[in-house]
mmCIF file of C-alpha atoms and ligand atoms in Angstrom:
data_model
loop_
_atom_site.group_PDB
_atom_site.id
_atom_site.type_symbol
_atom_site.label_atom_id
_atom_site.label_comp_id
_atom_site.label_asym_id
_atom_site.label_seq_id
_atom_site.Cartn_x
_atom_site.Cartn_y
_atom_site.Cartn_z
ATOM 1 C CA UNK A 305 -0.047 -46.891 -8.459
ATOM 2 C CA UNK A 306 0.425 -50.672 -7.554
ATOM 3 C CA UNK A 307 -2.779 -52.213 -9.200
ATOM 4 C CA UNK A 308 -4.984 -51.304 -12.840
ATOM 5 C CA UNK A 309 -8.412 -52.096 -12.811
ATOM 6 C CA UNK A 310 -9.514 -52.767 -16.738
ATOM 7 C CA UNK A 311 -12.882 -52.616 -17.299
ATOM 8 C CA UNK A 312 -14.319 -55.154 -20.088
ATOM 9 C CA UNK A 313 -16.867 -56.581 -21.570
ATOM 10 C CA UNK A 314 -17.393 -60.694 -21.310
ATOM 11 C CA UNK A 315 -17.179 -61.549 -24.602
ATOM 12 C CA UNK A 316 -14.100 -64.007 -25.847
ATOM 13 C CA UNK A 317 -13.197 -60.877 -28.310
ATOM 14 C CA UNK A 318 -13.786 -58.181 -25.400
ATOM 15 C CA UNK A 319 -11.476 -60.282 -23.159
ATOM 16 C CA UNK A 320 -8.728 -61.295 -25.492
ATOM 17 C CA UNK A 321 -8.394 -57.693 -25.749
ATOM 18 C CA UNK A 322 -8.355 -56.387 -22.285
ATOM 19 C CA UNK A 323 -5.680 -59.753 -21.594
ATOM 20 C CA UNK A 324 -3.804 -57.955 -24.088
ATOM 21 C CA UNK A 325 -3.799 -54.760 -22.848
ATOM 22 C CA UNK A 326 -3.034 -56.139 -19.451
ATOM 23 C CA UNK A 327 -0.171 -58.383 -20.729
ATOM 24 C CA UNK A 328 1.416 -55.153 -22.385
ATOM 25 C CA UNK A 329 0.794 -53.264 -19.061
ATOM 26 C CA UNK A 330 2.759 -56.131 -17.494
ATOM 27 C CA UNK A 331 5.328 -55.868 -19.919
ATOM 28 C CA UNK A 332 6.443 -52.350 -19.671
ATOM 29 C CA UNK A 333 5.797 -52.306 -15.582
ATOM 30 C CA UNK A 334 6.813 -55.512 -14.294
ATOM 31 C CA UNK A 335 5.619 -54.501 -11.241
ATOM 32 C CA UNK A 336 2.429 -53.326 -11.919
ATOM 33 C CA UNK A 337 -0.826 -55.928 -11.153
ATOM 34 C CA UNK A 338 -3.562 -55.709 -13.379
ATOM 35 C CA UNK A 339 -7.429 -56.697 -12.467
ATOM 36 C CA UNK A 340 -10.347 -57.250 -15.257
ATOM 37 C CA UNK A 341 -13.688 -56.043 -13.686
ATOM 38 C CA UNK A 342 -15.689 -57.821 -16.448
ATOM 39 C CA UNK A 343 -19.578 -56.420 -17.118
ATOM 40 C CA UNK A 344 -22.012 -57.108 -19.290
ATOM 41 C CA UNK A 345 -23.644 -54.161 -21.855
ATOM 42 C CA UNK A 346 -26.795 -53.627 -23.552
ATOM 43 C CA UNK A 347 -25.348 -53.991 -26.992
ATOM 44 C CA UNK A 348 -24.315 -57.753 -25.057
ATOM 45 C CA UNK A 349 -27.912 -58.232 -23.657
ATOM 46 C CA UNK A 350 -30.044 -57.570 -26.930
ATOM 47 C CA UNK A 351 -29.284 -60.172 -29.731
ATOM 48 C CA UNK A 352 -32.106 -60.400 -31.186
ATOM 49 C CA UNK A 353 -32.078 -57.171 -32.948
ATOM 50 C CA UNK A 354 -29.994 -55.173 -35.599
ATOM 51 C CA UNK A 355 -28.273 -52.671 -33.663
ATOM 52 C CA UNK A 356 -29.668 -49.780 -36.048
ATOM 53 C CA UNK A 357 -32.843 -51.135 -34.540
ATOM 54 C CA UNK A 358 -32.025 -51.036 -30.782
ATOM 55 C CA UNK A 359 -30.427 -47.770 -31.361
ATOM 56 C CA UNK A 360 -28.665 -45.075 -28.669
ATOM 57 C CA UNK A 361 -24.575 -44.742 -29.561
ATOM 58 C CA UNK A 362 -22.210 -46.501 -27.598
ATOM 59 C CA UNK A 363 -24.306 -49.581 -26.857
ATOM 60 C CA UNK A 364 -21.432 -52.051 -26.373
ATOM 61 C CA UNK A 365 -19.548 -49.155 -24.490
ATOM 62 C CA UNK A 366 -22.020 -47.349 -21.484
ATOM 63 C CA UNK A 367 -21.507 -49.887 -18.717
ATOM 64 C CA UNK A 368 -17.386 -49.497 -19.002
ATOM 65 C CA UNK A 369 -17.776 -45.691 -18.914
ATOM 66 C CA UNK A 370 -20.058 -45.902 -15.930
ATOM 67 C CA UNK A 371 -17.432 -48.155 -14.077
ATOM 68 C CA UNK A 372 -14.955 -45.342 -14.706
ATOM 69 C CA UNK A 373 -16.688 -42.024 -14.070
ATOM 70 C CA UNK A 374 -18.011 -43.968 -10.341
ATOM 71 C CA UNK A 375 -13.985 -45.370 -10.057
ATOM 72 C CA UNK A 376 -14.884 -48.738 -10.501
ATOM 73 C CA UNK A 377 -12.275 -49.338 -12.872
ATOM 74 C CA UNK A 378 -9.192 -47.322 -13.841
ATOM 75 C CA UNK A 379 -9.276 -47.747 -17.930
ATOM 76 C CA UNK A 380 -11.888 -49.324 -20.346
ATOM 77 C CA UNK A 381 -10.611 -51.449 -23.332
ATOM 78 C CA UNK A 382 -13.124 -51.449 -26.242
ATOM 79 C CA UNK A 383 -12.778 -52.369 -30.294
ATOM 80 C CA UNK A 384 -12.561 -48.606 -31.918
ATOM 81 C CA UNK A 385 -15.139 -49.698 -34.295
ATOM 82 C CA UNK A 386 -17.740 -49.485 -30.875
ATOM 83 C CA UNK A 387 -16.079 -46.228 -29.139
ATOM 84 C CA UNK A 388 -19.058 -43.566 -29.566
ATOM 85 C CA UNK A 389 -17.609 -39.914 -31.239
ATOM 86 C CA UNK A 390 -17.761 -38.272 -28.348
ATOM 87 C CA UNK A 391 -17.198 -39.433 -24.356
ATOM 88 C CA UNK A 392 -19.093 -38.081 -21.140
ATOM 89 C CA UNK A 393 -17.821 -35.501 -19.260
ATOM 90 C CA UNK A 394 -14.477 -36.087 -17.307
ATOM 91 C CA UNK A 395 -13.554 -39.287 -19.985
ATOM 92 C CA UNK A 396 -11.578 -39.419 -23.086
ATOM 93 C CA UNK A 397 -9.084 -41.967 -25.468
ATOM 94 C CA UNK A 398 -5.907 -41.827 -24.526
ATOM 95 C CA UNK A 399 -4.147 -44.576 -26.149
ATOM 96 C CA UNK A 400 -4.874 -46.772 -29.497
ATOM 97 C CA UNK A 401 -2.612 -49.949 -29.863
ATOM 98 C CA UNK A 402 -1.720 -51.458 -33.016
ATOM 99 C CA UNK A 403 -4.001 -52.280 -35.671
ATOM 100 C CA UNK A 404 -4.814 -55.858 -36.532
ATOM 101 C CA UNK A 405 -6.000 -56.996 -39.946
ATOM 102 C CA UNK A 406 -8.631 -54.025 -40.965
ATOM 103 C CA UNK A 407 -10.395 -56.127 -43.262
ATOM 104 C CA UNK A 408 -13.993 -57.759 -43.677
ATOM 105 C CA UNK A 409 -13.691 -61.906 -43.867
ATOM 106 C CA UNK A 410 -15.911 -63.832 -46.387
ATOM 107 C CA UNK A 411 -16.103 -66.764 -44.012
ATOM 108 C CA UNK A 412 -18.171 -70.227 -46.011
ATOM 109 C CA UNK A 413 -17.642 -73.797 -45.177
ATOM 110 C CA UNK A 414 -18.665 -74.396 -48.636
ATOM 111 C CA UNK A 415 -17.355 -71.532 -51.108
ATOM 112 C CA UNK A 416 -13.962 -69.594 -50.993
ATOM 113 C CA UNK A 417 -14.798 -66.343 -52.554
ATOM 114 C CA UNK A 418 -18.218 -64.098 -52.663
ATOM 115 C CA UNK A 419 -17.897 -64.781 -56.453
ATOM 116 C CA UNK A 420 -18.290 -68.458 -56.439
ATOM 117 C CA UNK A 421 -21.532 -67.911 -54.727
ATOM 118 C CA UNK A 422 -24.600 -69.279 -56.503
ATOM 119 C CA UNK A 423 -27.331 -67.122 -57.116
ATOM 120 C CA UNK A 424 -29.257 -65.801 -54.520
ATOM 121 C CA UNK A 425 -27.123 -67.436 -51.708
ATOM 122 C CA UNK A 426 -27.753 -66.762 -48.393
ATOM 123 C CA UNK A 427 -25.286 -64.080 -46.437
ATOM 124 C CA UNK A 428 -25.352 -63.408 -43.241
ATOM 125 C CA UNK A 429 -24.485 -59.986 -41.506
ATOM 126 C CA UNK A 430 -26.775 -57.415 -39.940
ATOM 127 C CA UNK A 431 -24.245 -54.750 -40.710
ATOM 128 C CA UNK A 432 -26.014 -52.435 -43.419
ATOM 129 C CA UNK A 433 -22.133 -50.980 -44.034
ATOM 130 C CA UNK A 434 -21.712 -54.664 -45.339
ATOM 131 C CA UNK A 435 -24.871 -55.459 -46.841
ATOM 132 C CA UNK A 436 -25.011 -52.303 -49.163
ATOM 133 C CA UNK A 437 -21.641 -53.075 -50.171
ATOM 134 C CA UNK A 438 -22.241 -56.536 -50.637
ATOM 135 C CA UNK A 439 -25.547 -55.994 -52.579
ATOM 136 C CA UNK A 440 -23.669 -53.350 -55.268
ATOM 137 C CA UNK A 441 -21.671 -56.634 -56.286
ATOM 138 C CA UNK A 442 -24.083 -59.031 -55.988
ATOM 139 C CA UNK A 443 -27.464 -57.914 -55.781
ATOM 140 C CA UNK A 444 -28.842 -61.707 -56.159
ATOM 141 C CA UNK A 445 -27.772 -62.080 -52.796
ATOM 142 C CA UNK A 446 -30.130 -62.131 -49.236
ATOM 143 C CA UNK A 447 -28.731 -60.949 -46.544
ATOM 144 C CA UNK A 448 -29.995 -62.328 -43.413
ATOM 145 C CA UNK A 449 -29.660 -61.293 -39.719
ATOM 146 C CA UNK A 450 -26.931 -61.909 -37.965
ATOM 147 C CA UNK A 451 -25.937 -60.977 -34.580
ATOM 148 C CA UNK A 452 -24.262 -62.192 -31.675
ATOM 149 C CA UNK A 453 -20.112 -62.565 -30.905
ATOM 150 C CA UNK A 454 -17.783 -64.300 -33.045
ATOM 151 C CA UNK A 455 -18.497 -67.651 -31.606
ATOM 152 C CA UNK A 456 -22.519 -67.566 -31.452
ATOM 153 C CA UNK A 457 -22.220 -65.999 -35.821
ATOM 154 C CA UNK A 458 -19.593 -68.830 -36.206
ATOM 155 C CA UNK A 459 -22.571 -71.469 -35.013
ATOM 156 C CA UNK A 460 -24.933 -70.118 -36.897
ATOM 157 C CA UNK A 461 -22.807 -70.369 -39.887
ATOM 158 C CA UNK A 462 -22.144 -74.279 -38.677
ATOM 159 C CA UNK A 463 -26.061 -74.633 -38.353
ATOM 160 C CA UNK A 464 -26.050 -74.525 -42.128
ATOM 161 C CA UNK A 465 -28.425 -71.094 -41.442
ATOM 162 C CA UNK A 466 -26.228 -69.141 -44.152
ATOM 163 C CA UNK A 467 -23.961 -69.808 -47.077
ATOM 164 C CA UNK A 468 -21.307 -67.222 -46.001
ATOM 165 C CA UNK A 469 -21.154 -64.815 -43.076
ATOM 166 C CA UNK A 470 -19.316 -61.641 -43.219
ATOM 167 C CA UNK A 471 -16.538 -60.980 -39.808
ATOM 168 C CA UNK A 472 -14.430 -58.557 -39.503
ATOM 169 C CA UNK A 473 -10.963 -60.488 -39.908
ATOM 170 C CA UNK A 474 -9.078 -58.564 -37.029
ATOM 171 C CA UNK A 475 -11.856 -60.771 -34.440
ATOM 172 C CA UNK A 476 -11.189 -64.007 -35.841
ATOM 173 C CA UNK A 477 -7.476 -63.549 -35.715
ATOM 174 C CA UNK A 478 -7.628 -62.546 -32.493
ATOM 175 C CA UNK A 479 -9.530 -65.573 -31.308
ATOM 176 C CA UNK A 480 -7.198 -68.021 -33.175
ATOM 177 C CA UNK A 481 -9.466 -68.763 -35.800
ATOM 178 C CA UNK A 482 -7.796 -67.140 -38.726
ATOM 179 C CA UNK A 483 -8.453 -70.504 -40.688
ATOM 180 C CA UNK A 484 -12.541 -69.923 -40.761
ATOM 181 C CA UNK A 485 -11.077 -67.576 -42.923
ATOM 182 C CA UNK A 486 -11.875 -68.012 -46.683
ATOM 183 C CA UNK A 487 -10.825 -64.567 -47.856
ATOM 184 C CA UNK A 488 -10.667 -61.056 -46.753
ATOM 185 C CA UNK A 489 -12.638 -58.688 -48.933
ATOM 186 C CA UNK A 490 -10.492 -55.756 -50.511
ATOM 187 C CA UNK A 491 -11.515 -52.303 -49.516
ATOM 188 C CA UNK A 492 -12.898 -51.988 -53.384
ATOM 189 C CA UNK A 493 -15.322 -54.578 -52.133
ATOM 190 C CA UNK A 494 -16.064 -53.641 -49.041
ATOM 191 C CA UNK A 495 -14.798 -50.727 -47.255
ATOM 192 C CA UNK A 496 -13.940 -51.098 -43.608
ATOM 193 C CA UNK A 497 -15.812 -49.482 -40.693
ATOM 194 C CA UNK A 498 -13.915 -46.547 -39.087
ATOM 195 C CA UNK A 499 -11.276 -48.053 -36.713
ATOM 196 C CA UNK A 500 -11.709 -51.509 -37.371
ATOM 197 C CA UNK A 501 -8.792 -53.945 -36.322
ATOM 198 C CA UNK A 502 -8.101 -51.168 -33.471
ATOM 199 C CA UNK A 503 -8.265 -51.151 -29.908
ATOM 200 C CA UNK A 504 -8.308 -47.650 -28.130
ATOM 201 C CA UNK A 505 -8.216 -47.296 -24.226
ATOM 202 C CA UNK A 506 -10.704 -44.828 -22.789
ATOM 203 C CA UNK A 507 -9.177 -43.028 -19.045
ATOM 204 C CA UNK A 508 -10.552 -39.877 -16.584
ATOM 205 C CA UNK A 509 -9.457 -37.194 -18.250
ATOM 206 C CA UNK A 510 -6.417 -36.046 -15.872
ATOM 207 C CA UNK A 511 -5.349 -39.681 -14.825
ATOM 208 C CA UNK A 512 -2.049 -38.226 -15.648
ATOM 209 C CA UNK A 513 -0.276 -41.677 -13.817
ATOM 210 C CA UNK A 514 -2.412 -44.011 -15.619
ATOM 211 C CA UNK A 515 -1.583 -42.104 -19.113
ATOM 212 C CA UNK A 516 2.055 -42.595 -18.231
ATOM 213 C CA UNK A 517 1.736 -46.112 -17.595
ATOM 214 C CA UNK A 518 -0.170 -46.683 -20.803
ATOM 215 C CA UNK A 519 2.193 -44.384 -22.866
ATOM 216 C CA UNK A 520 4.249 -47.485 -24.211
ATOM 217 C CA UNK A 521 0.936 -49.280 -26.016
ATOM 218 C CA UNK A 522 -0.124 -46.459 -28.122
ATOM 219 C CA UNK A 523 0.801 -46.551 -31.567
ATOM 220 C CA UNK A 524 1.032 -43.397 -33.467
ATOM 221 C CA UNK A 525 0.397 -44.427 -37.359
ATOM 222 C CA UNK A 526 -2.786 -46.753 -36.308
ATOM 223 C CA UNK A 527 -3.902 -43.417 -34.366
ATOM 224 C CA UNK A 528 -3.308 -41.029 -37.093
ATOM 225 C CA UNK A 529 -5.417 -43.340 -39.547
ATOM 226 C CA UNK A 530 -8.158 -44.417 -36.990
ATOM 227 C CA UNK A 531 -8.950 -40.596 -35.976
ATOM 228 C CA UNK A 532 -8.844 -39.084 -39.617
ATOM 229 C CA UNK A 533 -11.404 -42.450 -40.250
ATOM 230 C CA UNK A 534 -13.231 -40.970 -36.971
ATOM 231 C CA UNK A 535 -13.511 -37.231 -38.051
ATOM 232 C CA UNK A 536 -15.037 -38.404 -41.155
ATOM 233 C CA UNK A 537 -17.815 -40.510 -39.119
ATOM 234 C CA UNK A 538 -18.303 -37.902 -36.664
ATOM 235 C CA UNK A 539 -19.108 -35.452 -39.615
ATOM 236 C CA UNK A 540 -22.160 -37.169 -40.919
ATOM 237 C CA UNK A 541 -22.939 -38.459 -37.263
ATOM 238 C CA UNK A 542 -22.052 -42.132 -38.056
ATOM 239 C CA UNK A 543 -21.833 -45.175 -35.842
ATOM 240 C CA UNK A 544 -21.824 -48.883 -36.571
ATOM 241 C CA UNK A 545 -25.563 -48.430 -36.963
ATOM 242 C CA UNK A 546 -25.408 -46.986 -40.292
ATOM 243 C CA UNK A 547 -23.852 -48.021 -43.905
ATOM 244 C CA UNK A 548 -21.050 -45.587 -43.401
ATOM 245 C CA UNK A 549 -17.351 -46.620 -44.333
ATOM 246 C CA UNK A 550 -14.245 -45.310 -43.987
ATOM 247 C CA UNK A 551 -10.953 -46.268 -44.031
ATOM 248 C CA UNK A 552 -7.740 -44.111 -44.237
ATOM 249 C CA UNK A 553 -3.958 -45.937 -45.385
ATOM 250 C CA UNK A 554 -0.775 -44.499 -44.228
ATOM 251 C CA UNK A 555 1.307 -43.796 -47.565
ATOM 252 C CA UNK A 556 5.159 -42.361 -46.151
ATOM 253 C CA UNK A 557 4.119 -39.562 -44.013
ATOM 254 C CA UNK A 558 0.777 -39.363 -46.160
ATOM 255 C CA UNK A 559 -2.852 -40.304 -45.414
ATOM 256 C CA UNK A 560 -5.034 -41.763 -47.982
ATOM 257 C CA UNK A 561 -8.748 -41.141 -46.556
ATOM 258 C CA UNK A 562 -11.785 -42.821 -48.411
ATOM 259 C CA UNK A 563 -14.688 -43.007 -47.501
ATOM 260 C CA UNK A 564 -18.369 -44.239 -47.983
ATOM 261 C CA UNK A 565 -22.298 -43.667 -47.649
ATOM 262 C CA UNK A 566 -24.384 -46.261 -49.250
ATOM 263 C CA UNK A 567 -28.342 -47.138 -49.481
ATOM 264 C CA UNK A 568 -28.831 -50.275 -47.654
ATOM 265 C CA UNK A 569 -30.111 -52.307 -51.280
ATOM 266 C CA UNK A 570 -26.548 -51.094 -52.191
ATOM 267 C CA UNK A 571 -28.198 -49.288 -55.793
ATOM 268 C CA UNK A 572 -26.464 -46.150 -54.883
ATOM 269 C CA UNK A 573 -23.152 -45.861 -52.749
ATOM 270 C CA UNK A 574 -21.586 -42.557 -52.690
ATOM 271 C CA UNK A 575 -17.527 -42.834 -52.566
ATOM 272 C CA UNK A 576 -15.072 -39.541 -51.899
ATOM 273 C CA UNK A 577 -11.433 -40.405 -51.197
ATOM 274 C CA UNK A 578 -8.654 -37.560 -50.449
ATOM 275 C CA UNK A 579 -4.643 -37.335 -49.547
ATOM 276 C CA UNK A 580 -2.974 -35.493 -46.883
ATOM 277 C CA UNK A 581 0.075 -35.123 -44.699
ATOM 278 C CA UNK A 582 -0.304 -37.318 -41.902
ATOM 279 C CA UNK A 583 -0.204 -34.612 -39.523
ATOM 280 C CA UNK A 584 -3.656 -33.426 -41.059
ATOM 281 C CA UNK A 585 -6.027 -36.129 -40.971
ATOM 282 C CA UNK A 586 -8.803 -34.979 -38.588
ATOM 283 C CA UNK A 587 -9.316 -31.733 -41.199
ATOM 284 C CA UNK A 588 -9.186 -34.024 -44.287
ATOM 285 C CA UNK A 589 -11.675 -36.626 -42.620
ATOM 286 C CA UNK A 590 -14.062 -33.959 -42.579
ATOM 287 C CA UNK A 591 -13.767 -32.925 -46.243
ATOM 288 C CA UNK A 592 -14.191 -36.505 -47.018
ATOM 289 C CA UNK A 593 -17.523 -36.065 -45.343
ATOM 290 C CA UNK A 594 -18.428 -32.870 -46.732
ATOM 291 C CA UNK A 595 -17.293 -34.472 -50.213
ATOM 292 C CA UNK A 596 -20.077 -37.227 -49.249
ATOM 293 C CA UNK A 597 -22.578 -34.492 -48.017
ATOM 294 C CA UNK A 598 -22.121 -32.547 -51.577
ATOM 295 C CA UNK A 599 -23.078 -36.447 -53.074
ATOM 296 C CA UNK A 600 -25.826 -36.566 -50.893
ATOM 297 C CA UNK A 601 -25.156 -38.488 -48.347
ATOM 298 C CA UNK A 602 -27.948 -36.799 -46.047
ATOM 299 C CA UNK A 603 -30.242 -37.720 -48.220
ATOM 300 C CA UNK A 604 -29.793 -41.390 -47.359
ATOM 301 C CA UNK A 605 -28.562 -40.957 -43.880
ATOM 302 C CA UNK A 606 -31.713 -38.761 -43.437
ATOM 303 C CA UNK A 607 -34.070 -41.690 -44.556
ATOM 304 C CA UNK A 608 -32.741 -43.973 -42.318
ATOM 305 C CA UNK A 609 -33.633 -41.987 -39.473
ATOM 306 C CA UNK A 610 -37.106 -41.460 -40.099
ATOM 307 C CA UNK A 611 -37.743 -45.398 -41.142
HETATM 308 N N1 PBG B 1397 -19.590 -54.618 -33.827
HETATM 309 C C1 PBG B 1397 -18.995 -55.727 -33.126
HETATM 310 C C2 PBG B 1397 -17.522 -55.765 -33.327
HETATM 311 N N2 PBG B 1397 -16.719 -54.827 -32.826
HETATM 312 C C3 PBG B 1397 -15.429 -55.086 -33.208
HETATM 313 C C4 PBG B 1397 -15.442 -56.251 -33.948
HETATM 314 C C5 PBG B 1397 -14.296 -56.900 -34.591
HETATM 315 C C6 PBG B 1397 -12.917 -56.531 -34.159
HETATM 316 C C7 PBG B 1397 -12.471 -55.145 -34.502
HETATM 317 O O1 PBG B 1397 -12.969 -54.493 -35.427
HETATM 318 O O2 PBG B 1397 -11.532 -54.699 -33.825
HETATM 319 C C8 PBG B 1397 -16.755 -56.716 -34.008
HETATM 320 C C9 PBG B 1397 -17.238 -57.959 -34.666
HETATM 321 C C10 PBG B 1397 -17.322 -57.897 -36.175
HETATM 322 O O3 PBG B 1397 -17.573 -56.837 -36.756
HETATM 323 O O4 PBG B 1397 -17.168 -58.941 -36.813
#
């Protein structure tokens, strides 16, 4: 194997990741070269829609799968919070790096905390995981659309279109903005998207070089908490298209899994939460789920379907 082709998406966010997976690539195999074969994807192409709207899983994710499955590319990089719950024939994960910052960011240029917001203040995020959440604690609030990457939301925000927009912190970091920053919102305000902060590296199922080579970037606690967070999504059929969170903790060798289903006006948000040995997570994700189901999760999930 003398070169890696990483397949990526264009934005700064996409890139700084696949950079970083090609700088650790680097790392361990100094004499390994590594290509980006950069592409553009639907979720990329259609701004001017929520992306429960536009609908179809895995729209920031088809076009790298494609490059693999027709050898285009040897791995795709992608933020775990996009990566669909299940992969096309002949692909699979087979690496997560490190987790970044988890967290949602209240980002303002004029207030430093949701709670110094005056009524009815304008928030920005097309996210209905953040604007139930956000509408439970203050349901003064209007949440207005929001889409784009980091940079175009950032503008927006500079526009003086919103009084706050909601990031996820692990994407400003990454981009070197960490002081747009005002705070990060706790999980008991807002509950993290499964495998947020995470990066996971999709292969050809049987690329048993490239696995090799990628062995040294995976990171066993972020995986243990990003697939018990998956199992619980995959349960009640959950992308980033629906106000599903969930977000599991590594305690010692023990998972703490909670996880949420809320209606978008944020009246009613259904919370279950569980512990297990770390070794267990993908079972106790799914009784998480069920827990939700027994709530009624379905109920709302089902709804939001049919709208
Ligand atoms: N849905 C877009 C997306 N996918 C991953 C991130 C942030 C970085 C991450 O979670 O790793 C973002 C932007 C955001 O939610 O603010």
């Amino acid at each position: 194997m003398k070169t890696v082709r990483i397949a990526t998406r264009k934005s700064a966010l996409a890139l700084w990741q696949a950079e970083y997976v090609k700088e650790r690539l680097e790392h361990f195999h100094p004499e390994l070269s590594v290509e980006l074969v950069k592409m553009t994807s639907k979720g990329d192409r259609i701004l001017d829609a929520p992306l429960a709207k536009i609908g179809g899983k895995g729209l920031f994710v088809k076009e790298l799968e494609n490059a693999l499955l027709e050898r285009r590319a040897d791995i795709a990089v992608h933020s775990m919070k996009d990566v669909p719950m299940s992969f096309p024939d002949g692909l699979g994960l087979s690496t997560i790096c490190p987790r970044e910052n988890p967290l949602d960011a209240f980002v303002s240029n004029h207030y430093n905390r949701l709670d110094e917001l005056p009524e009815g203040a304008v928030v920005g995020t097309s996210s209905l995981r953040r604007q139930c959440q956000l509408l439970k604690l203050r349901p003064d609030l209007t949440i207005r659309f929001l889409r784009g990457n980091v940079n175009t939301r950032l503008a927006k925000l500079d526009n003086g279109e919103y009084d706050a927009i909601i990031l996820a912190a692990a994407g400003l970091i990454r981009l070197d903005m960490a002081d747009r920053i005002r705070n990060c919102l706790t999980t008991e305000q807002c509950l993290p998207a499964a495998g947020q902060g995470a990066v996971g590296i999709e292969i050809r199922i049987g690329d048993d070089a490239i696995k090799q080579l990628l062995a040294p970037l995976h990171d066993q606690d972020t995986a243990d908490r990003v697939l018990a967070e998956r199992a619980m999504n995959r349960r009640l059929n959950g992308g980033c298209q629906v106000p599903i969170a969930c977000y599991c903790e590594l305690q010692g060798d023990e998972l703490f899994i909670r996880g949420l289903v809320g209606q978008p006006d944020g009246r009613v948000l259904l919370e279950a939460q569980t512990r297990c040995h770390r070794s267990e997570g993908e079972t106790a994700g799914i009784q998480v789920a069920e827990k939700l189901l027994q709530k009624g999760a379905d109920r709302i999930l089902g709804e939001l379907m049919h709208d």
